[in-house]
Short mmCIF file of C-alpha atoms and ligand atoms in Angstrom, two decimals:
data_model
loop_
_atom_site.label_atom_id
_atom_site.label_comp_id
_atom_site.label_asym_id
_atom_site.label_seq_id
_atom_site.Cartn_x
_atom_site.Cartn_y
_atom_site.Cartn_z
CA MET Q 1 223.71 54.80 113.43
CA LYS Q 2 220.25 56.28 113.99
CA LYS Q 3 220.09 57.09 117.74
CA ILE Q 4 222.95 58.63 120.16
CA ALA Q 5 222.85 59.88 123.66
CA VAL Q 6 225.11 62.40 125.44
CA LEU Q 7 225.93 63.06 129.01
CA THR Q 8 228.10 65.01 131.18
CA SER Q 9 229.96 63.35 134.32
CA GLY Q 10 232.53 64.33 137.13
CA GLY Q 11 233.24 67.80 137.87
CA ASP Q 12 231.58 70.39 135.64
CA SER Q 13 233.79 72.68 133.38
CA PRO Q 14 232.98 75.84 131.35
CA GLY Q 15 232.36 74.92 127.78
CA MET Q 16 230.50 71.52 128.40
CA ASN Q 17 227.36 73.14 127.17
CA ALA Q 18 229.08 74.28 123.98
CA ALA Q 19 230.30 70.57 123.56
CA ILE Q 20 226.75 69.15 124.15
CA ARG Q 21 225.34 71.63 121.67
CA ALA Q 22 227.93 70.40 119.13
CA VAL Q 23 226.98 66.90 119.73
CA VAL Q 24 223.22 67.53 119.42
CA ARG Q 25 223.40 69.76 116.32
CA LYS Q 26 225.99 67.62 114.34
CA ALA Q 27 223.98 64.68 115.00
CA ILE Q 28 220.75 66.11 113.86
CA TYR Q 29 222.50 67.68 110.80
CA HIS Q 30 223.22 63.93 109.89
CA ASP Q 31 219.58 62.84 110.78
CA ILE Q 32 220.55 61.13 113.94
CA GLU Q 33 218.26 61.19 116.95
CA VAL Q 34 220.02 62.64 120.19
CA TYR Q 35 218.92 61.92 123.72
CA GLY Q 36 220.33 63.96 126.74
CA VAL Q 37 221.06 62.03 129.93
CA TYR Q 38 220.55 64.25 132.97
CA GLN Q 39 222.98 63.91 136.04
CA GLY Q 40 225.65 61.84 134.16
CA TYR Q 41 225.71 58.08 135.08
CA LEU Q 42 223.23 58.53 137.90
CA GLY Q 43 220.55 59.73 135.22
CA LEU Q 44 221.58 56.76 133.10
CA ILE Q 45 220.64 54.17 135.73
CA ASN Q 46 217.57 56.10 136.84
CA ASP Q 47 216.40 56.61 133.45
CA ASN Q 48 216.57 60.26 133.51
CA ILE Q 49 216.69 60.59 129.54
CA GLU Q 50 215.13 62.97 127.25
CA LYS Q 51 215.12 63.44 123.61
CA LEU Q 52 216.86 66.68 122.53
CA GLU Q 53 216.07 68.95 119.60
CA LEU Q 54 217.76 71.84 117.86
CA GLY Q 55 216.15 74.10 120.21
CA SER Q 56 217.06 72.34 123.33
CA VAL Q 57 220.49 73.54 122.96
CA GLY Q 58 219.74 77.23 121.77
CA ASP Q 59 221.20 80.03 123.89
CA MET Q 60 223.73 77.59 125.38
CA ILE Q 61 226.95 78.01 123.78
CA GLN Q 62 227.98 80.83 126.13
CA ARG Q 63 226.75 79.26 129.44
CA GLY Q 64 229.03 77.85 131.99
CA GLY Q 65 228.35 74.59 133.77
CA THR Q 66 226.14 72.00 132.07
CA PHE Q 67 222.47 72.00 131.59
CA LEU Q 68 222.45 68.27 131.58
CA TYR Q 69 223.69 68.58 135.28
CA SER Q 70 226.55 66.38 136.36
CA ALA Q 71 226.92 64.00 139.13
CA ARG Q 72 229.25 61.66 141.05
CA CYS Q 73 227.96 58.05 140.82
CA PRO Q 74 230.30 55.72 142.61
CA GLU Q 75 227.95 52.66 142.41
CA PHE Q 76 228.60 52.85 138.59
CA LYS Q 77 231.68 50.92 139.25
CA GLU Q 78 229.41 47.91 139.95
CA LYS Q 79 228.48 45.65 136.90
CA GLU Q 80 224.94 44.92 138.02
CA VAL Q 81 224.37 48.77 138.25
CA ARG Q 82 225.77 49.28 134.82
CA ALA Q 83 223.41 46.71 133.60
CA LYS Q 84 220.53 48.83 134.43
CA ALA Q 85 221.99 51.77 132.42
CA ILE Q 86 222.42 49.52 129.41
CA GLU Q 87 218.98 48.34 129.61
CA ASN Q 88 217.65 52.00 129.60
CA LEU Q 89 219.75 52.75 126.42
CA GLU Q 90 218.82 49.67 124.65
CA LYS Q 91 215.03 49.98 125.26
CA ARG Q 92 215.26 53.29 123.22
CA GLY Q 93 217.51 51.92 120.54
CA ILE Q 94 220.43 53.92 121.58
CA GLU Q 95 223.69 52.79 119.78
CA GLY Q 96 226.12 55.63 120.63
CA LEU Q 97 226.88 57.53 123.88
CA VAL Q 98 229.13 60.47 124.10
CA VAL Q 99 230.45 60.97 127.52
CA ILE Q 100 231.83 64.48 128.45
CA GLY Q 101 234.00 64.38 131.65
CA GLY Q 102 237.48 63.43 133.04
CA ASP Q 103 239.17 60.06 132.88
CA GLY Q 104 237.01 58.62 135.65
CA SER Q 105 234.03 59.16 133.40
CA TYR Q 106 236.06 57.47 130.59
CA ARG Q 107 236.45 54.35 132.69
CA GLY Q 108 232.55 54.08 132.98
CA ALA Q 109 232.28 54.57 129.29
CA GLN Q 110 234.81 51.75 128.50
CA ARG Q 111 232.97 49.47 130.74
CA LEU Q 112 229.74 50.13 129.08
CA SER Q 113 231.25 49.65 125.59
CA GLU Q 114 232.69 46.30 126.85
CA GLU Q 115 229.30 45.04 128.33
CA ALA Q 116 226.63 46.41 126.06
CA LYS Q 117 226.05 44.14 123.11
CA ASN Q 118 225.37 47.07 120.76
CA LEU Q 119 226.75 50.35 122.17
CA LYS Q 120 229.62 52.48 121.03
CA THR Q 121 231.03 55.26 123.41
CA ILE Q 122 233.34 58.07 122.74
CA GLY Q 123 234.69 60.28 125.29
CA VAL Q 124 235.16 64.08 125.13
CA PRO Q 125 237.59 65.55 127.72
CA GLY Q 126 235.72 68.06 129.86
CA THR Q 127 237.63 69.22 132.99
CA ILE Q 128 239.30 72.57 134.06
CA ASP Q 129 242.48 70.55 135.19
CA ASN Q 130 243.83 69.77 131.93
CA ASP Q 131 244.85 66.50 133.15
CA ILE Q 132 243.76 63.93 130.52
CA ASN Q 133 246.11 62.13 128.27
CA GLY Q 134 245.51 62.15 124.45
CA THR Q 135 244.81 65.81 124.26
CA ASP Q 136 246.86 68.82 124.65
CA PHE Q 137 243.87 70.87 126.15
CA THR Q 138 240.69 69.79 127.95
CA ILE Q 139 237.44 71.85 127.69
CA GLY Q 140 237.30 74.40 130.59
CA PHE Q 141 240.98 74.76 131.21
CA ASP Q 142 241.46 78.01 129.30
CA THR Q 143 238.29 79.59 130.99
CA ALA Q 144 239.70 78.70 134.43
CA LEU Q 145 243.17 79.70 133.67
CA ASN Q 146 241.80 83.16 132.68
CA THR Q 147 239.74 83.43 135.82
CA ILE Q 148 242.76 82.79 137.88
CA ILE Q 149 244.97 85.27 135.95
CA GLU Q 150 242.25 87.91 136.50
CA SER Q 151 242.20 87.14 140.15
CA VAL Q 152 246.03 87.24 140.64
CA ASP Q 153 246.17 90.53 138.69
CA LYS Q 154 243.71 92.12 141.21
CA ILE Q 155 245.50 90.54 144.20
CA ARG Q 156 248.71 91.87 142.77
CA ASP Q 157 247.35 95.38 143.22
CA THR Q 158 246.80 94.96 146.87
CA ALA Q 159 250.19 92.94 147.30
CA SER Q 160 252.13 95.77 145.80
CA SER Q 161 250.13 98.51 147.64
CA HIS Q 162 250.78 96.84 150.94
CA GLU Q 163 254.15 95.31 150.26
CA ARG Q 164 253.09 91.79 151.15
CA THR Q 165 253.47 88.13 150.00
CA PHE Q 166 250.29 86.57 148.77
CA ILE Q 167 249.69 83.10 148.70
CA ILE Q 168 247.01 82.20 145.94
CA GLU Q 169 245.62 78.56 146.31
CA VAL Q 170 244.28 77.30 143.12
CA MET Q 171 242.64 73.94 142.06
CA GLY Q 172 244.64 70.97 140.95
CA ARG Q 173 244.86 68.03 143.41
CA ASP Q 174 246.90 65.80 141.23
CA ALA Q 175 247.75 67.99 138.33
CA GLY Q 176 249.73 71.24 138.36
CA ASP Q 177 248.61 72.66 134.80
CA LEU Q 178 246.30 75.31 136.15
CA ALA Q 179 248.97 76.54 138.89
CA LEU Q 180 251.79 76.32 136.34
CA TRP Q 181 250.14 78.18 133.33
CA SER Q 182 248.45 80.84 135.65
CA GLY Q 183 251.73 81.33 137.65
CA LEU Q 184 253.65 81.75 134.38
CA ALA Q 185 250.89 84.07 132.78
CA ALA Q 186 250.40 86.28 135.89
CA GLY Q 187 254.09 86.57 136.64
CA ALA Q 188 254.19 84.67 139.86
CA GLU Q 189 257.47 84.65 141.80
CA THR Q 190 256.85 80.94 142.98
CA ILE Q 191 254.77 78.11 141.56
CA LEU Q 192 254.06 75.02 143.65
CA ILE Q 193 252.70 72.05 141.69
CA PRO Q 194 252.08 68.41 142.88
CA GLU Q 195 254.56 67.00 140.30
CA VAL Q 196 257.52 68.80 141.63
CA LYS Q 197 258.42 68.37 145.47
CA ALA Q 198 258.39 71.76 147.18
CA ASP Q 199 261.41 73.07 148.90
CA ILE Q 200 260.16 75.55 151.34
CA GLU Q 201 263.42 76.56 152.73
CA GLU Q 202 264.56 77.59 149.27
CA ILE Q 203 261.46 79.40 148.40
CA ALA Q 204 261.81 81.47 151.70
CA GLU Q 205 265.38 82.16 150.69
CA LYS Q 206 264.32 83.32 147.26
CA ILE Q 207 261.73 85.67 148.76
CA GLN Q 208 264.40 87.04 151.31
CA GLN Q 209 266.78 87.67 148.58
CA GLY Q 210 264.12 89.56 146.58
CA MET Q 211 263.46 91.65 149.62
CA ASP Q 212 267.06 92.21 150.20
CA ARG Q 213 267.04 93.67 146.49
CA GLY Q 214 264.15 96.04 147.30
CA LYS Q 215 261.31 93.90 145.91
CA LYS Q 216 258.27 94.91 147.77
CA HIS Q 217 255.86 91.95 147.20
CA SER Q 218 255.94 88.51 146.08
CA ILE Q 219 253.14 86.17 144.55
CA ILE Q 220 253.04 82.46 145.17
CA VAL Q 221 250.63 80.24 143.23
CA CYS Q 222 250.14 77.01 145.04
CA ALA Q 223 248.08 74.05 143.73
CA GLU Q 224 245.74 72.62 146.35
CA GLY Q 225 247.33 69.17 145.85
CA VAL Q 226 250.65 70.41 147.29
CA MET Q 227 249.38 71.92 150.44
CA THR Q 228 246.60 74.57 151.24
CA GLY Q 229 247.47 78.09 150.99
CA ASN Q 230 247.26 78.50 154.92
CA GLN Q 231 249.66 75.49 155.43
CA CYS Q 232 252.17 77.19 152.76
CA GLY Q 233 252.07 80.43 154.85
CA GLU Q 234 252.72 78.47 157.99
CA GLU Q 235 255.54 76.63 156.52
CA LEU Q 236 257.22 79.59 155.04
CA LYS Q 237 257.19 81.59 158.67
CA LYS Q 238 259.41 78.75 159.93
CA TYR Q 239 262.26 80.18 157.69
CA ILE Q 240 261.41 83.71 157.21
CA ASN Q 241 259.79 86.79 158.96
CA ILE Q 242 257.20 87.83 156.41
CA ASP Q 243 253.55 88.82 156.41
CA THR Q 244 251.51 86.58 154.32
CA ARG Q 245 248.15 86.85 153.09
CA VAL Q 246 246.19 83.84 151.65
CA SER Q 247 243.56 83.79 149.06
CA CYS Q 248 241.88 80.45 148.02
CA LEU Q 249 240.14 80.97 144.88
CA GLY Q 250 237.85 77.98 145.07
CA HIS Q 251 234.74 77.18 143.11
CA ILE Q 252 235.13 80.67 141.00
CA GLN Q 253 237.64 78.70 138.93
CA ARG Q 254 234.98 76.25 137.83
CA GLY Q 255 232.41 78.46 136.84
CA GLY Q 256 231.79 81.38 134.19
CA THR Q 257 231.15 81.89 130.73
CA PRO Q 258 233.55 79.78 128.52
CA THR Q 259 236.33 81.73 126.62
CA GLY Q 260 236.42 81.87 122.88
CA MET Q 261 239.15 79.07 122.91
CA ASP Q 262 237.03 76.74 125.16
CA ARG Q 263 233.89 77.29 122.91
CA VAL Q 264 235.77 76.49 119.89
CA LEU Q 265 237.54 73.47 121.38
CA ALA Q 266 234.15 72.14 122.66
CA SER Q 267 232.48 72.54 119.29
CA ARG Q 268 235.49 70.82 117.36
CA LEU Q 269 235.57 67.92 119.77
CA GLY Q 270 231.88 67.47 120.30
CA GLY Q 271 231.48 67.41 116.55
CA TYR Q 272 234.31 64.90 116.10
CA ALA Q 273 232.84 62.77 118.71
CA VAL Q 274 229.63 62.35 116.53
CA GLU Q 275 231.80 61.61 113.44
CA LEU Q 276 233.72 58.91 115.14
CA LEU Q 277 230.45 57.20 116.24
CA MET Q 278 229.15 57.44 112.68
CA GLN Q 279 232.36 55.74 111.53
CA GLY Q 280 231.57 52.87 113.96
CA GLU Q 281 234.57 53.75 116.41
CA SER Q 282 234.22 53.07 120.07
CA ALA Q 283 236.06 52.98 123.43
CA LYS Q 284 238.07 55.94 122.18
CA ALA Q 285 238.38 59.63 123.65
CA VAL Q 286 238.89 62.62 121.22
CA GLY Q 287 241.38 65.18 121.73
CA ILE Q 288 243.42 67.99 120.20
CA GLN Q 289 247.15 67.42 119.50
CA GLN Q 290 249.12 70.37 117.73
CA ASN Q 291 245.77 71.74 116.73
CA GLU Q 292 244.59 68.50 115.00
CA LEU Q 293 241.69 66.53 116.20
CA THR Q 294 242.88 63.01 117.24
CA CYS Q 295 241.25 60.08 119.06
CA THR Q 296 242.91 57.60 121.29
CA HIS Q 297 241.64 54.23 122.71
CA PHE Q 298 240.78 54.63 126.40
CA ASP Q 299 243.57 51.88 127.16
CA GLY Q 300 245.97 54.48 125.96
CA ILE Q 301 244.69 57.26 127.82
CA PHE Q 302 244.71 55.23 131.39
CA GLN Q 303 248.32 53.94 130.47
CA SER Q 304 250.36 56.54 132.06
CA GLU Q 305 250.26 59.66 134.38
CA HIS Q 306 249.41 62.96 132.93
CA ASN Q 307 252.76 65.01 133.05
CA ILE Q 308 253.40 68.85 133.24
CA ASP Q 309 255.52 70.51 130.58
CA ASN Q 310 258.93 70.49 132.31
CA LYS Q 311 260.32 73.09 129.84
CA MET Q 312 257.45 75.50 130.85
CA TYR Q 313 258.08 74.90 134.57
CA GLU Q 314 261.76 75.53 134.15
CA LEU Q 315 261.04 78.74 132.07
CA ALA Q 316 258.73 80.00 134.77
CA HIS Q 317 261.45 79.57 137.24
CA GLN Q 318 263.97 81.32 135.17
CA LEU Q 319 261.63 84.25 134.48
CA SER Q 320 260.67 84.66 138.15
CA ILE Q 321 264.30 85.47 139.49
P1 LIG Y 1 237.02 65.12 137.33
O1 LIG Y 1 238.21 64.47 137.74
O2 LIG Y 1 237.19 66.24 136.51
O3 LIG Y 1 235.87 65.52 138.22
P2 LIG Y 1 236.13 62.48 136.37
O4 LIG Y 1 235.29 62.11 135.14
O5 LIG Y 1 237.46 61.84 136.39
O6 LIG Y 1 236.24 64.17 136.22
P3 LIG Y 1 235.34 60.99 138.66
O7 LIG Y 1 234.47 61.64 139.77
O8 LIG Y 1 236.51 60.30 138.83
O9 LIG Y 1 235.30 62.36 137.75
O10 LIG Y 1 234.11 60.07 137.74
C1 LIG Y 1 232.96 60.31 137.34
C2 LIG Y 1 232.01 59.28 137.32
O11 LIG Y 1 232.46 58.23 136.55
C3 LIG Y 1 232.08 58.65 138.75
O12 LIG Y 1 231.05 59.18 139.67
C4 LIG Y 1 231.62 57.23 138.33
O13 LIG Y 1 229.98 57.25 138.09
C5 LIG Y 1 232.13 56.91 137.03
N1 LIG Y 1 233.45 56.19 137.28
C6 LIG Y 1 234.42 56.55 137.70
N2 LIG Y 1 235.46 55.52 137.80
C7 LIG Y 1 234.80 54.52 137.39
C8 LIG Y 1 235.28 53.11 137.11
N3 LIG Y 1 236.41 52.62 137.46
N4 LIG Y 1 234.16 52.22 136.67
C9 LIG Y 1 232.97 52.50 136.29
N5 LIG Y 1 232.52 53.86 136.34
C10 LIG Y 1 233.55 54.85 136.91
#
């Protein structure tokens, strides 16, 4: 393999730059030319592609976001649109493509590997949601988790000073990992995740019991996929007379300098993606499972829904009595 390309797609996540850097440096180390595709699949069809050098990824490992930019490109689901992308890769002699993104981005990569005559694709899990099969952790999850924990710690100060119940709305439309892990780490009394049906009456009872025992404040971490923080407050008021405050953390969860864990993960996965391309592998996603680098065919990734760790959910419940 002499030439490869790399792109970032879907929602950005902290550590994507570290992953791009690893792809670029690992490839150049092995005398492979690397091209950067700007704006994800949109740049691939618009021919927004440039050769990257060692210096292109200098001073990048610590930066949040993605210097290659990311974009949503719904038209990439159409075969004739993808044909344009394949043409742009083929005219440069690019034989390998590393796609850093979520499972939507993997679907695009899988189609490309099926439709192009001479293109191998490897997916790298980049999303804060930690919702991709075939890996224990995705790039960006640890940073987002720590951002949430820091915010909840600060909110807790006010919650305890003013003896209030705070509802913190965190990201996670379909996946509860961010809410579960941050709720456990920040000592939340209640964690609401999309994977488990919320029983608001029971939650209200629990808050009441806590107040009866002299508990002054309560923290509820609510994943956006369950309901908004405001809706949660309204629902609770149907069962209990409490003063709630809502904090929606929003996009601060997606930004910021990546943690050490995310930088190391991104470097390992990015480097491994290039190794797999060199071995002739294709239509696979890299991951980390029990601290070992692994790869899984895209079909295996799409086979089932991502699940939460039920034991961890149970533990969080037990520790929040
Ligand atoms: P995240 O969920 O973290 O934002 P993602 O990669 O799952 O990341 P999506 O918006 O689902 O984000 O997908 C990113 C891009 O991948 C889409 O804008 C589209 O260009 C491409 N894509 C998604 N699904 C398909 C598909 N079925 N076929 C071809 N391309 C697809």
